[in-house]
Amino acid sequence: MSQPSPQDPARARHHSGTDADAGPGVDTGTDARAEAEAEVEAEARAGAEEKGDGLRERLVRTGVALVDAEGAQALTLREIARRAGVSHGAPRRWFPTHLDLLSAIAREGFAELAARVAEADREADRTDAGPRERVETLTRVYLGYAAERRGMYELMFRHDLLESGRLGLRETSLPLFARLAALVAELRPGTDAVTAAGALWANLHGLAQLRHWGSLSLATGSDDPAPFVRAALDAHLGPAEPTR
């Protein structure tokens, strides 16, 4: 009769009846072995993906899709890994902390918002728009993004992400504010453009939030942001010049 090889202690334990102490028909090692095998398979998939389009990029894309579908609160490491088809420990190879992964996802949001602003600027160049018109366009782009990409928008402006400075997130986000401040400086020379731009941005951010929560329509009877935007621009930049 063959005996278990001394080089295979796990098999020897199984055949020696060690697990029988758990009761008839119960193998306490089965679940652990199945989980370990699943982990190995997941790691193999992760390695294959890394050679292809890259697991890092896959994790970020998965996070972007998840935040759009379920909001920022759904962005746990475990859930992103599950949806990406890898083990829950795999993301830590590329993102040592949860904050690093969230920052990478938020960076995608800022990149898209910056692309929308750049396209609006190109259109403004074609029409030879003035600074006031450009600010108005910028506000529409910002509020439109907040309404269309709600989960991403909330993630992008989380204080802990911006404060941490992870993955150059400030370098991605601050140019958008600098663009607004530059336009305000053109409209109101001699004033503190950064403060004025900050006050206008805070107004727009509050408008986006109140509109999303339904508080704006509840209090004012209207969900149309246009009159509120005009009032905010007039308050912070002065009344627009009448069109001829």
mmCIF file of C-alpha atoms in Angstrom:
data_model
loop_
_atom_site.group_PDB
_atom_site.id
_atom_site.type_symbol
_atom_site.label_atom_id
_atom_site.label_comp_id
_atom_site.label_asym_id
_atom_site.label_seq_id
_atom_site.Cartn_x
_atom_site.Cartn_y
_atom_site.Cartn_z
ATOM 1 C CA MET A 1 0.000 0.000 0.000
ATOM 2 C CA SER A 2 1.384 3.431 -0.945
ATOM 3 C CA GLN A 3 2.014 5.965 1.798
ATOM 4 C CA PRO A 4 1.668 9.772 1.573
ATOM 5 C CA SER A 5 4.907 11.384 0.520
ATOM 6 C CA PRO A 6 6.707 13.245 3.344
ATOM 7 C CA GLN A 7 7.035 16.157 0.920
ATOM 8 C CA ASP A 8 3.213 16.526 0.893
ATOM 9 C CA PRO A 9 2.165 17.185 4.519
ATOM 10 C CA ALA A 10 -1.227 18.634 3.528
ATOM 11 C CA ARG A 11 -2.186 15.386 1.741
ATOM 12 C CA ALA A 12 -0.852 13.332 4.654
ATOM 13 C CA ARG A 13 -3.049 15.242 7.099
ATOM 14 C CA HIS A 14 -6.096 14.734 4.893
ATOM 15 C CA HIS A 15 -5.581 10.954 4.609
ATOM 16 C CA SER A 16 -4.729 10.547 8.274
ATOM 17 C CA GLY A 17 -8.214 11.713 9.219
ATOM 18 C CA THR A 18 -7.167 14.926 11.006
ATOM 19 C CA ASP A 19 -10.272 16.689 9.763
ATOM 20 C CA ALA A 20 -12.539 13.965 11.103
ATOM 21 C CA ASP A 21 -12.565 15.664 14.486
ATOM 22 C CA ALA A 22 -14.865 18.280 12.976
ATOM 23 C CA GLY A 23 -17.627 15.704 12.599
ATOM 24 C CA PRO A 24 -18.867 13.299 9.941
ATOM 25 C CA GLY A 25 -18.651 14.591 6.390
ATOM 26 C CA VAL A 26 -17.015 17.926 7.372
ATOM 27 C CA ASP A 27 -13.708 18.947 5.851
ATOM 28 C CA THR A 28 -12.622 22.179 7.526
ATOM 29 C CA GLY A 29 -9.777 22.587 5.061
ATOM 30 C CA THR A 30 -11.984 22.587 1.949
ATOM 31 C CA ASP A 31 -13.114 26.189 2.152
ATOM 32 C CA ALA A 32 -9.620 27.411 2.946
ATOM 33 C CA ARG A 33 -8.134 25.470 0.029
ATOM 34 C CA ALA A 34 -10.856 26.700 -2.337
ATOM 35 C CA GLU A 35 -10.243 30.283 -1.254
ATOM 36 C CA ALA A 36 -6.504 29.885 -1.706
ATOM 37 C CA GLU A 37 -6.985 28.388 -5.164
ATOM 38 C CA ALA A 38 -9.304 31.236 -6.131
ATOM 39 C CA GLU A 39 -6.706 33.700 -4.901
ATOM 40 C CA VAL A 40 -4.020 32.054 -7.022
ATOM 41 C CA GLU A 41 -6.261 32.137 -10.086
ATOM 42 C CA ALA A 42 -7.077 35.806 -9.485
ATOM 43 C CA GLU A 43 -3.404 36.652 -9.127
ATOM 44 C CA ALA A 44 -2.698 34.826 -12.396
ATOM 45 C CA ARG A 45 -5.378 36.885 -14.135
ATOM 46 C CA ALA A 46 -3.892 40.036 -12.629
ATOM 47 C CA GLY A 47 -0.467 39.137 -13.988
ATOM 48 C CA ALA A 48 -1.904 38.519 -17.446
ATOM 49 C CA GLU A 49 -3.761 41.817 -17.415
ATOM 50 C CA GLU A 50 -0.638 43.667 -16.306
ATOM 51 C CA LYS A 51 1.125 42.449 -19.440
ATOM 52 C CA GLY A 52 -1.814 43.651 -21.552
ATOM 53 C CA ASP A 53 -3.480 46.991 -20.982
ATOM 54 C CA GLY A 54 -2.227 47.133 -17.402
ATOM 55 C CA LEU A 55 -3.964 46.250 -14.187
ATOM 56 C CA ARG A 56 -3.426 49.718 -12.820
ATOM 57 C CA GLU A 57 -5.397 51.274 -15.660
ATOM 58 C CA ARG A 58 -8.043 48.566 -15.351
ATOM 59 C CA LEU A 59 -8.547 49.336 -11.672
ATOM 60 C CA VAL A 60 -8.914 53.051 -12.387
ATOM 61 C CA ARG A 61 -11.379 52.423 -15.225
ATOM 62 C CA THR A 62 -13.364 50.111 -12.971
ATOM 63 C CA GLY A 63 -13.428 52.786 -10.267
ATOM 64 C CA VAL A 64 -14.620 55.415 -12.731
ATOM 65 C CA ALA A 65 -17.474 53.175 -13.876
ATOM 66 C CA LEU A 66 -18.367 52.340 -10.279
ATOM 67 C CA VAL A 67 -18.446 55.954 -9.075
ATOM 68 C CA ASP A 68 -20.663 56.900 -12.012
ATOM 69 C CA ALA A 69 -23.047 54.044 -11.303
ATOM 70 C CA GLU A 70 -23.211 54.046 -7.510
ATOM 71 C CA GLY A 71 -21.490 57.161 -6.182
ATOM 72 C CA ALA A 72 -18.319 57.854 -4.237
ATOM 73 C CA GLN A 73 -19.438 55.847 -1.204
ATOM 74 C CA ALA A 74 -19.215 52.623 -3.256
ATOM 75 C CA LEU A 75 -15.489 52.999 -3.943
ATOM 76 C CA THR A 76 -14.021 50.450 -1.567
ATOM 77 C CA LEU A 77 -10.817 48.632 -2.468
ATOM 78 C CA ARG A 78 -12.558 45.294 -2.183
ATOM 79 C CA GLU A 79 -15.452 46.235 -4.474
ATOM 80 C CA ILE A 80 -13.188 47.746 -7.116
ATOM 81 C CA ALA A 81 -11.006 44.638 -7.045
ATOM 82 C CA ARG A 82 -14.050 42.371 -7.287
ATOM 83 C CA ARG A 83 -15.420 44.191 -10.306
ATOM 84 C CA ALA A 84 -11.986 44.229 -11.929
ATOM 85 C CA GLY A 85 -11.814 40.444 -11.486
ATOM 86 C CA VAL A 86 -8.770 40.351 -9.199
ATOM 87 C CA SER A 87 -8.112 39.484 -5.566
ATOM 88 C CA HIS A 88 -8.893 42.129 -2.979
ATOM 89 C CA GLY A 89 -5.186 42.500 -2.227
ATOM 90 C CA ALA A 90 -4.131 43.103 -5.847
ATOM 91 C CA PRO A 91 -4.823 46.886 -5.921
ATOM 92 C CA ARG A 92 -2.256 47.503 -3.175
ATOM 93 C CA ARG A 93 0.560 46.623 -5.563
ATOM 94 C CA TRP A 94 -0.163 49.808 -7.493
ATOM 95 C CA PHE A 95 -2.046 51.836 -4.867
ATOM 96 C CA PRO A 96 -0.534 51.418 -1.383
ATOM 97 C CA THR A 97 -3.495 53.161 0.250
ATOM 98 C CA HIS A 98 -7.182 53.570 -0.457
ATOM 99 C CA LEU A 99 -6.563 57.301 -0.821
ATOM 100 C CA ASP A 100 -4.077 56.670 -3.641
ATOM 101 C CA LEU A 101 -6.657 54.756 -5.660
ATOM 102 C CA LEU A 102 -9.377 57.324 -5.014
ATOM 103 C CA SER A 103 -6.976 60.076 -6.105
ATOM 104 C CA ALA A 104 -6.214 58.245 -9.347
ATOM 105 C CA ILE A 105 -9.939 57.951 -10.059
ATOM 106 C CA ALA A 106 -10.560 61.612 -9.204
ATOM 107 C CA ARG A 107 -7.698 62.601 -11.485
ATOM 108 C CA GLU A 108 -9.633 61.102 -14.387
ATOM 109 C CA GLY A 109 -12.551 63.340 -13.473
ATOM 110 C CA PHE A 110 -10.431 66.483 -13.414
ATOM 111 C CA ALA A 111 -8.889 65.504 -16.745
ATOM 112 C CA GLU A 112 -12.333 65.198 -18.323
ATOM 113 C CA LEU A 113 -13.522 68.485 -16.843
ATOM 114 C CA ALA A 114 -10.344 70.180 -18.092
ATOM 115 C CA ALA A 115 -10.968 68.756 -21.562
ATOM 116 C CA ARG A 116 -14.499 70.189 -21.568
ATOM 117 C CA VAL A 117 -13.173 73.584 -20.485
ATOM 118 C CA ALA A 118 -10.491 73.481 -23.183
ATOM 119 C CA GLU A 119 -13.091 72.695 -25.841
ATOM 120 C CA ALA A 120 -15.231 75.597 -24.611
ATOM 121 C CA ASP A 121 -12.181 77.869 -24.807
ATOM 122 C CA ARG A 122 -11.500 76.799 -28.385
ATOM 123 C CA GLU A 123 -15.075 77.600 -29.316
ATOM 124 C CA ALA A 124 -14.765 80.963 -27.570
ATOM 125 C CA ASP A 125 -11.605 81.666 -29.572
ATOM 126 C CA ARG A 126 -13.461 80.947 -32.806
ATOM 127 C CA THR A 127 -16.234 83.371 -31.893
ATOM 128 C CA ASP A 128 -13.856 85.965 -30.408
ATOM 129 C CA ALA A 129 -15.760 85.879 -27.113
ATOM 130 C CA GLY A 130 -14.898 88.360 -24.374
ATOM 131 C CA PRO A 131 -13.949 87.464 -20.777
ATOM 132 C CA ARG A 132 -17.514 87.791 -19.474
ATOM 133 C CA GLU A 133 -18.835 85.383 -22.095
ATOM 134 C CA ARG A 134 -15.998 83.005 -21.307
ATOM 135 C CA VAL A 135 -16.850 83.043 -17.608
ATOM 136 C CA GLU A 136 -20.487 82.364 -18.430
ATOM 137 C CA THR A 137 -19.428 79.426 -20.616
ATOM 138 C CA LEU A 138 -17.140 78.150 -17.877
ATOM 139 C CA THR A 139 -19.989 78.196 -15.359
ATOM 140 C CA ARG A 140 -22.234 76.236 -17.738
ATOM 141 C CA VAL A 141 -19.516 73.646 -18.271
ATOM 142 C CA TYR A 142 -18.941 73.323 -14.533
ATOM 143 C CA LEU A 143 -22.605 73.003 -13.599
ATOM 144 C CA GLY A 144 -23.240 70.663 -16.517
ATOM 145 C CA TYR A 145 -20.438 68.393 -15.367
ATOM 146 C CA ALA A 146 -21.733 68.453 -11.785
ATOM 147 C CA ALA A 147 -25.170 67.360 -12.985
ATOM 148 C CA GLU A 148 -24.005 64.711 -15.472
ATOM 149 C CA ARG A 149 -21.181 63.111 -13.462
ATOM 150 C CA ARG A 150 -22.592 63.461 -9.967
ATOM 151 C CA GLY A 151 -20.631 60.676 -8.297
ATOM 152 C CA MET A 152 -17.346 61.746 -9.853
ATOM 153 C CA TYR A 153 -18.017 65.397 -9.029
ATOM 154 C CA GLU A 154 -18.496 64.588 -5.349
ATOM 155 C CA LEU A 155 -15.315 62.507 -5.307
ATOM 156 C CA MET A 156 -13.228 65.188 -7.014
ATOM 157 C CA PHE A 157 -13.865 67.781 -4.354
ATOM 158 C CA ARG A 158 -13.399 65.602 -1.301
ATOM 159 C CA HIS A 159 -11.183 67.558 1.060
ATOM 160 C CA ASP A 160 -9.070 64.561 2.092
ATOM 161 C CA LEU A 161 -8.088 63.870 -1.516
ATOM 162 C CA LEU A 162 -7.138 67.444 -2.348
ATOM 163 C CA GLU A 163 -5.416 67.981 0.984
ATOM 164 C CA SER A 164 -3.299 64.856 0.609
ATOM 165 C CA GLY A 165 -1.825 65.971 -2.704
ATOM 166 C CA ARG A 166 -1.731 62.329 -3.845
ATOM 167 C CA LEU A 167 -0.636 61.589 -7.433
ATOM 168 C CA GLY A 168 -0.300 65.287 -8.315
ATOM 169 C CA LEU A 169 -4.037 65.820 -7.858
ATOM 170 C CA ARG A 170 -3.565 69.488 -7.004
ATOM 171 C CA GLU A 171 -1.565 70.011 -10.194
ATOM 172 C CA THR A 172 -4.516 68.591 -12.106
ATOM 173 C CA SER A 173 -7.247 70.522 -10.297
ATOM 174 C CA LEU A 174 -5.732 73.941 -9.576
ATOM 175 C CA PRO A 175 -5.262 75.010 -13.236
ATOM 176 C CA LEU A 176 -9.049 75.011 -13.607
ATOM 177 C CA PHE A 177 -9.387 77.506 -10.777
ATOM 178 C CA ALA A 178 -6.451 79.512 -12.158
ATOM 179 C CA ARG A 179 -8.327 79.793 -15.459
ATOM 180 C CA LEU A 180 -11.344 81.264 -13.685
ATOM 181 C CA ALA A 181 -9.157 83.657 -11.668
ATOM 182 C CA ALA A 182 -7.444 84.878 -14.849
ATOM 183 C CA LEU A 183 -10.791 85.708 -16.448
ATOM 184 C CA VAL A 184 -11.935 87.507 -13.301
ATOM 185 C CA ALA A 185 -8.722 89.546 -13.370
ATOM 186 C CA GLU A 186 -9.545 90.665 -16.910
ATOM 187 C CA LEU A 187 -13.034 91.691 -15.884
ATOM 188 C CA ARG A 188 -12.088 93.390 -12.630
ATOM 189 C CA PRO A 189 -8.554 94.784 -12.946
ATOM 190 C CA GLY A 190 -7.091 96.080 -9.719
ATOM 191 C CA THR A 191 -9.158 93.763 -7.517
ATOM 192 C CA ASP A 192 -8.156 90.603 -5.675
ATOM 193 C CA ALA A 193 -9.051 88.239 -8.509
ATOM 194 C CA VAL A 194 -8.280 85.088 -6.509
ATOM 195 C CA THR A 195 -10.695 86.053 -3.734
ATOM 196 C CA ALA A 196 -13.392 87.106 -6.191
ATOM 197 C CA ALA A 197 -12.947 83.889 -8.180
ATOM 198 C CA GLY A 198 -13.062 81.848 -4.978
ATOM 199 C CA ALA A 199 -16.304 83.502 -3.909
ATOM 200 C CA LEU A 200 -17.838 82.879 -7.337
ATOM 201 C CA TRP A 201 -16.723 79.252 -7.346
ATOM 202 C CA ALA A 202 -18.161 78.718 -3.859
ATOM 203 C CA ASN A 203 -21.436 80.174 -5.111
ATOM 204 C CA LEU A 204 -21.468 77.841 -8.108
ATOM 205 C CA HIS A 205 -20.542 74.822 -6.008
ATOM 206 C CA GLY A 206 -23.349 75.584 -3.590
ATOM 207 C CA LEU A 207 -25.739 76.011 -6.487
ATOM 208 C CA ALA A 208 -24.741 72.608 -7.871
ATOM 209 C CA GLN A 209 -25.223 70.943 -4.492
ATOM 210 C CA LEU A 210 -28.539 72.585 -3.661
ATOM 211 C CA ARG A 211 -29.865 71.776 -7.105
ATOM 212 C CA HIS A 212 -28.873 68.121 -6.753
ATOM 213 C CA TRP A 213 -30.458 67.815 -3.308
ATOM 214 C CA GLY A 214 -33.699 69.390 -4.541
ATOM 215 C CA SER A 215 -33.370 72.211 -2.023
ATOM 216 C CA LEU A 216 -33.104 74.900 -4.697
ATOM 217 C CA SER A 217 -36.443 74.112 -6.315
ATOM 218 C CA LEU A 218 -38.053 73.618 -2.914
ATOM 219 C CA ALA A 219 -37.029 77.072 -1.726
ATOM 220 C CA THR A 220 -37.326 79.043 -4.965
ATOM 221 C CA GLY A 221 -39.859 77.099 -7.012
ATOM 222 C CA SER A 222 -37.404 76.729 -9.891
ATOM 223 C CA ASP A 223 -34.750 74.179 -10.844
ATOM 224 C CA ASP A 224 -33.437 76.237 -13.766
ATOM 225 C CA PRO A 225 -29.889 77.315 -12.860
ATOM 226 C CA ALA A 226 -29.689 80.101 -15.463
ATOM 227 C CA PRO A 227 -31.218 82.983 -13.430
ATOM 228 C CA PHE A 228 -29.196 82.011 -10.381
ATOM 229 C CA VAL A 229 -25.992 81.931 -12.418
ATOM 230 C CA ARG A 230 -26.728 85.397 -13.827
ATOM 231 C CA ALA A 231 -27.387 86.723 -10.320
ATOM 232 C CA ALA A 232 -24.144 85.177 -9.043
ATOM 233 C CA LEU A 233 -22.102 86.622 -11.898
ATOM 234 C CA ASP A 234 -23.626 90.068 -11.421
ATOM 235 C CA ALA A 235 -22.947 89.928 -7.697
ATOM 236 C CA HIS A 236 -19.307 88.891 -8.023
ATOM 237 C CA LEU A 237 -18.291 90.481 -11.322
ATOM 238 C CA GLY A 238 -20.685 93.368 -11.747
ATOM 239 C CA PRO A 239 -23.602 93.607 -14.184
ATOM 240 C CA ALA A 240 -22.942 92.498 -17.740
ATOM 241 C CA GLU A 241 -22.724 95.165 -20.367
ATOM 242 C CA PRO A 242 -25.929 95.427 -22.412
ATOM 243 C CA THR A 243 -25.754 93.712 -25.778
ATOM 244 C CA ARG A 244 -26.308 95.781 -28.868
#
